[in-house]
Amino acid sequence: MRLLSLHKAEMYFTTLMLIIPFLIISVTSFRIIRRDTDELKCGLTSKTPASSSESLD
């Protein structure tokens, strides 16, 4: 029983260690993409980027 729980804990820990960096990378890349699109929108229309940047913060 002890070995089984230890194995589950190890699996949980390793999956977290694999998932967390992927989440960090995806979130940062998504923010960069949003920032680029906001800059593009700012060049096209000056009304929308203000509200979108406020909602991001």
Tab-separated table of N, CA and C in Angstrom:
chain	number	residue	atom	x	y	z
A	1	MET	N	0.826	-1.200	0.000
A	1	MET	CA	0.000	0.000	0.000
A	1	MET	C	0.865	1.257	0.000
A	2	ARG	N	1.943	1.211	0.788
A	2	ARG	CA	2.849	2.363	0.826
A	2	ARG	C	3.509	2.602	-0.528
A	3	LEU	N	3.952	1.512	-1.154
A	3	LEU	CA	4.618	1.647	-2.443
A	3	LEU	C	3.663	2.209	-3.488
A	4	LEU	N	2.413	1.812	-3.445
A	4	LEU	CA	1.445	2.300	-4.411
A	4	LEU	C	1.234	3.804	-4.255
A	5	SER	N	1.091	4.274	-3.014
A	5	SER	CA	0.880	5.701	-2.794
A	5	SER	C	2.125	6.493	-3.191
A	6	LEU	N	3.306	5.932	-2.929
A	6	LEU	CA	4.544	6.601	-3.315
A	6	LEU	C	4.628	6.698	-4.834
A	7	HIS	N	4.234	5.627	-5.507
A	7	HIS	CA	4.257	5.633	-6.959
A	7	HIS	C	3.287	6.671	-7.505
A	8	LYS	N	2.107	6.778	-6.919
A	8	LYS	CA	1.132	7.775	-7.352
A	8	LYS	C	1.678	9.183	-7.141
A	9	ALA	N	2.316	9.404	-5.999
A	9	ALA	CA	2.892	10.721	-5.711
A	9	ALA	C	3.989	11.054	-6.715
A	10	GLU	N	4.817	10.079	-7.047
A	10	GLU	CA	5.872	10.304	-8.033
A	10	GLU	C	5.283	10.624	-9.397
A	11	MET	N	4.263	9.901	-9.787
A	11	MET	CA	3.625	10.167	-11.079
A	11	MET	C	3.015	11.567	-11.088
A	12	TYR	N	2.345	11.922	-9.998
A	12	TYR	CA	1.726	13.244	-9.900
A	12	TYR	C	2.787	14.339	-9.993
A	13	PHE	N	3.895	14.145	-9.275
A	13	PHE	CA	4.972	15.134	-9.266
A	13	PHE	C	5.607	15.276	-10.641
A	14	THR	N	5.880	14.151	-11.287
A	14	THR	CA	6.524	14.218	-12.604
A	14	THR	C	5.593	14.846	-13.636
A	15	THR	N	4.309	14.534	-13.567
A	15	THR	CA	3.375	15.144	-14.513
A	15	THR	C	3.291	16.649	-14.277
A	16	LEU	N	3.293	17.071	-13.010
A	16	LEU	CA	3.309	18.504	-12.720
A	16	LEU	C	4.569	19.150	-13.287
A	17	MET	N	5.711	18.499	-13.095
A	17	MET	CA	6.968	19.056	-13.586
A	17	MET	C	6.983	19.133	-15.106
A	18	LEU	N	6.234	18.252	-15.763
A	18	LEU	CA	6.149	18.306	-17.223
A	18	LEU	C	5.125	19.341	-17.681
A	19	ILE	N	4.032	19.487	-16.929
A	19	ILE	CA	2.940	20.363	-17.359
A	19	ILE	C	3.237	21.831	-17.058
A	20	ILE	N	3.809	22.121	-15.885
A	20	ILE	CA	4.018	23.507	-15.464
A	20	ILE	C	4.868	24.316	-16.457
A	21	PRO	N	6.028	23.835	-16.904
A	21	PRO	CA	6.797	24.629	-17.878
A	21	PRO	C	6.023	24.867	-19.170
A	22	PHE	N	5.246	23.876	-19.618
A	22	PHE	CA	4.444	24.041	-20.819
A	22	PHE	C	3.399	25.134	-20.623
A	23	LEU	N	2.767	25.147	-19.436
A	23	LEU	CA	1.790	26.196	-19.133
A	23	LEU	C	2.449	27.567	-19.128
A	24	ILE	N	3.615	27.676	-18.508
A	24	ILE	CA	4.319	28.960	-18.445
A	24	ILE	C	4.656	29.447	-19.850
A	25	ILE	N	5.169	28.545	-20.682
A	25	ILE	CA	5.548	28.914	-22.052
A	25	ILE	C	4.320	29.338	-22.846
A	26	SER	N	3.232	28.596	-22.712
A	26	SER	CA	2.031	28.928	-23.482
A	26	SER	C	1.436	30.257	-23.033
A	27	VAL	N	1.433	30.511	-21.718
A	27	VAL	CA	0.881	31.768	-21.212
A	27	VAL	C	1.722	32.948	-21.676
A	28	THR	N	3.050	32.827	-21.591
A	28	THR	CA	3.906	33.937	-22.006
A	28	THR	C	3.795	34.175	-23.503
A	29	SER	N	3.770	33.121	-24.299
A	29	SER	CA	3.647	33.290	-25.743
A	29	SER	C	2.284	33.883	-26.091
A	30	PHE	N	1.236	33.486	-25.372
A	30	PHE	CA	-0.093	34.044	-25.617
A	30	PHE	C	-0.116	35.535	-25.304
A	31	ARG	N	0.549	35.942	-24.205
A	31	ARG	CA	0.611	37.360	-23.856
A	31	ARG	C	1.374	38.148	-24.905
A	32	ILE	N	2.471	37.569	-25.421
A	32	ILE	CA	3.247	38.255	-26.460
A	32	ILE	C	2.398	38.414	-27.711
A	33	ILE	N	1.662	37.362	-28.081
A	33	ILE	CA	0.806	37.430	-29.264
A	33	ILE	C	-0.276	38.487	-29.065
A	34	ARG	N	-0.896	38.512	-27.885
A	34	ARG	CA	-1.925	39.514	-27.609
A	34	ARG	C	-1.345	40.926	-27.696
A	35	ARG	N	-0.122	41.114	-27.163
A	35	ARG	CA	0.508	42.432	-27.196
A	35	ARG	C	0.751	42.857	-28.648
A	36	ASP	N	1.210	41.923	-29.481
A	36	ASP	CA	1.457	42.242	-30.889
A	36	ASP	C	0.162	42.600	-31.596
A	37	THR	N	-0.902	41.843	-31.349
A	37	THR	CA	-2.169	42.141	-31.994
A	37	THR	C	-2.737	43.466	-31.503
A	38	ASP	N	-2.532	43.785	-30.220
A	38	ASP	CA	-2.979	45.072	-29.708
A	38	ASP	C	-2.237	46.214	-30.387
A	39	GLU	N	-0.934	46.037	-30.617
A	39	GLU	CA	-0.164	47.069	-31.310
A	39	GLU	C	-0.661	47.221	-32.744
A	40	LEU	N	-0.995	46.109	-33.383
A	40	LEU	CA	-1.526	46.176	-34.741
A	40	LEU	C	-2.875	46.882	-34.755
A	41	LYS	N	-3.731	46.565	-33.792
A	41	LYS	CA	-5.031	47.224	-33.699
A	41	LYS	C	-4.858	48.720	-33.439
A	42	CYS	N	-3.851	49.065	-32.635
A	42	CYS	CA	-3.602	50.463	-32.317
A	42	CYS	C	-3.271	51.232	-33.590
A	43	GLY	N	-2.571	50.588	-34.508
A	43	GLY	CA	-2.256	51.242	-35.775
A	43	GLY	C	-3.498	51.412	-36.632
A	44	LEU	N	-4.444	50.469	-36.527
A	44	LEU	CA	-5.649	50.531	-37.353
A	44	LEU	C	-6.715	51.405	-36.705
A	45	THR	N	-7.117	51.053	-35.482
A	45	THR	CA	-8.159	51.824	-34.800
A	45	THR	C	-7.679	52.177	-33.402
A	46	SER	N	-7.917	53.393	-32.976
A	46	SER	CA	-7.398	53.846	-31.683
A	46	SER	C	-8.415	53.656	-30.560
A	47	LYS	N	-9.596	53.119	-30.856
A	47	LYS	CA	-10.632	52.991	-29.826
A	47	LYS	C	-10.487	51.683	-29.037
A	48	THR	N	-10.331	50.560	-29.722
A	48	THR	CA	-10.371	49.257	-29.056
A	48	THR	C	-9.160	48.921	-28.193
A	49	PRO	N	-7.917	49.250	-28.551
A	49	PRO	CA	-6.778	48.764	-27.750
A	49	PRO	C	-6.796	49.234	-26.298
A	50	ALA	N	-7.325	50.425	-26.035
A	50	ALA	CA	-7.353	50.922	-24.657
A	50	ALA	C	-8.191	49.996	-23.773
A	51	SER	N	-9.370	49.627	-24.241
A	51	SER	CA	-10.235	48.761	-23.434
A	51	SER	C	-9.642	47.357	-23.301
A	52	SER	N	-9.022	46.856	-24.371
A	52	SER	CA	-8.459	45.505	-24.298
A	52	SER	C	-7.249	45.464	-23.377
A	53	SER	N	-6.410	46.504	-23.403
A	53	SER	CA	-5.245	46.517	-22.514
A	53	SER	C	-5.682	46.663	-21.061
A	54	GLU	N	-6.753	47.395	-20.820
A	54	GLU	CA	-7.259	47.509	-19.454
A	54	GLU	C	-7.786	46.161	-18.963
A	55	SER	N	-8.437	45.421	-19.823
A	55	SER	CA	-8.967	44.123	-19.413
A	55	SER	C	-7.831	43.119	-19.176
A	56	LEU	N	-6.708	43.258	-19.901
A	56	LEU	CA	-5.568	42.374	-19.680
A	56	LEU	C	-4.957	42.600	-18.305
A	57	ASP	N	-4.824	43.848	-17.922
A	57	ASP	CA	-4.244	44.162	-16.609
A	57	ASP	C	-5.277	43.868	-15.535
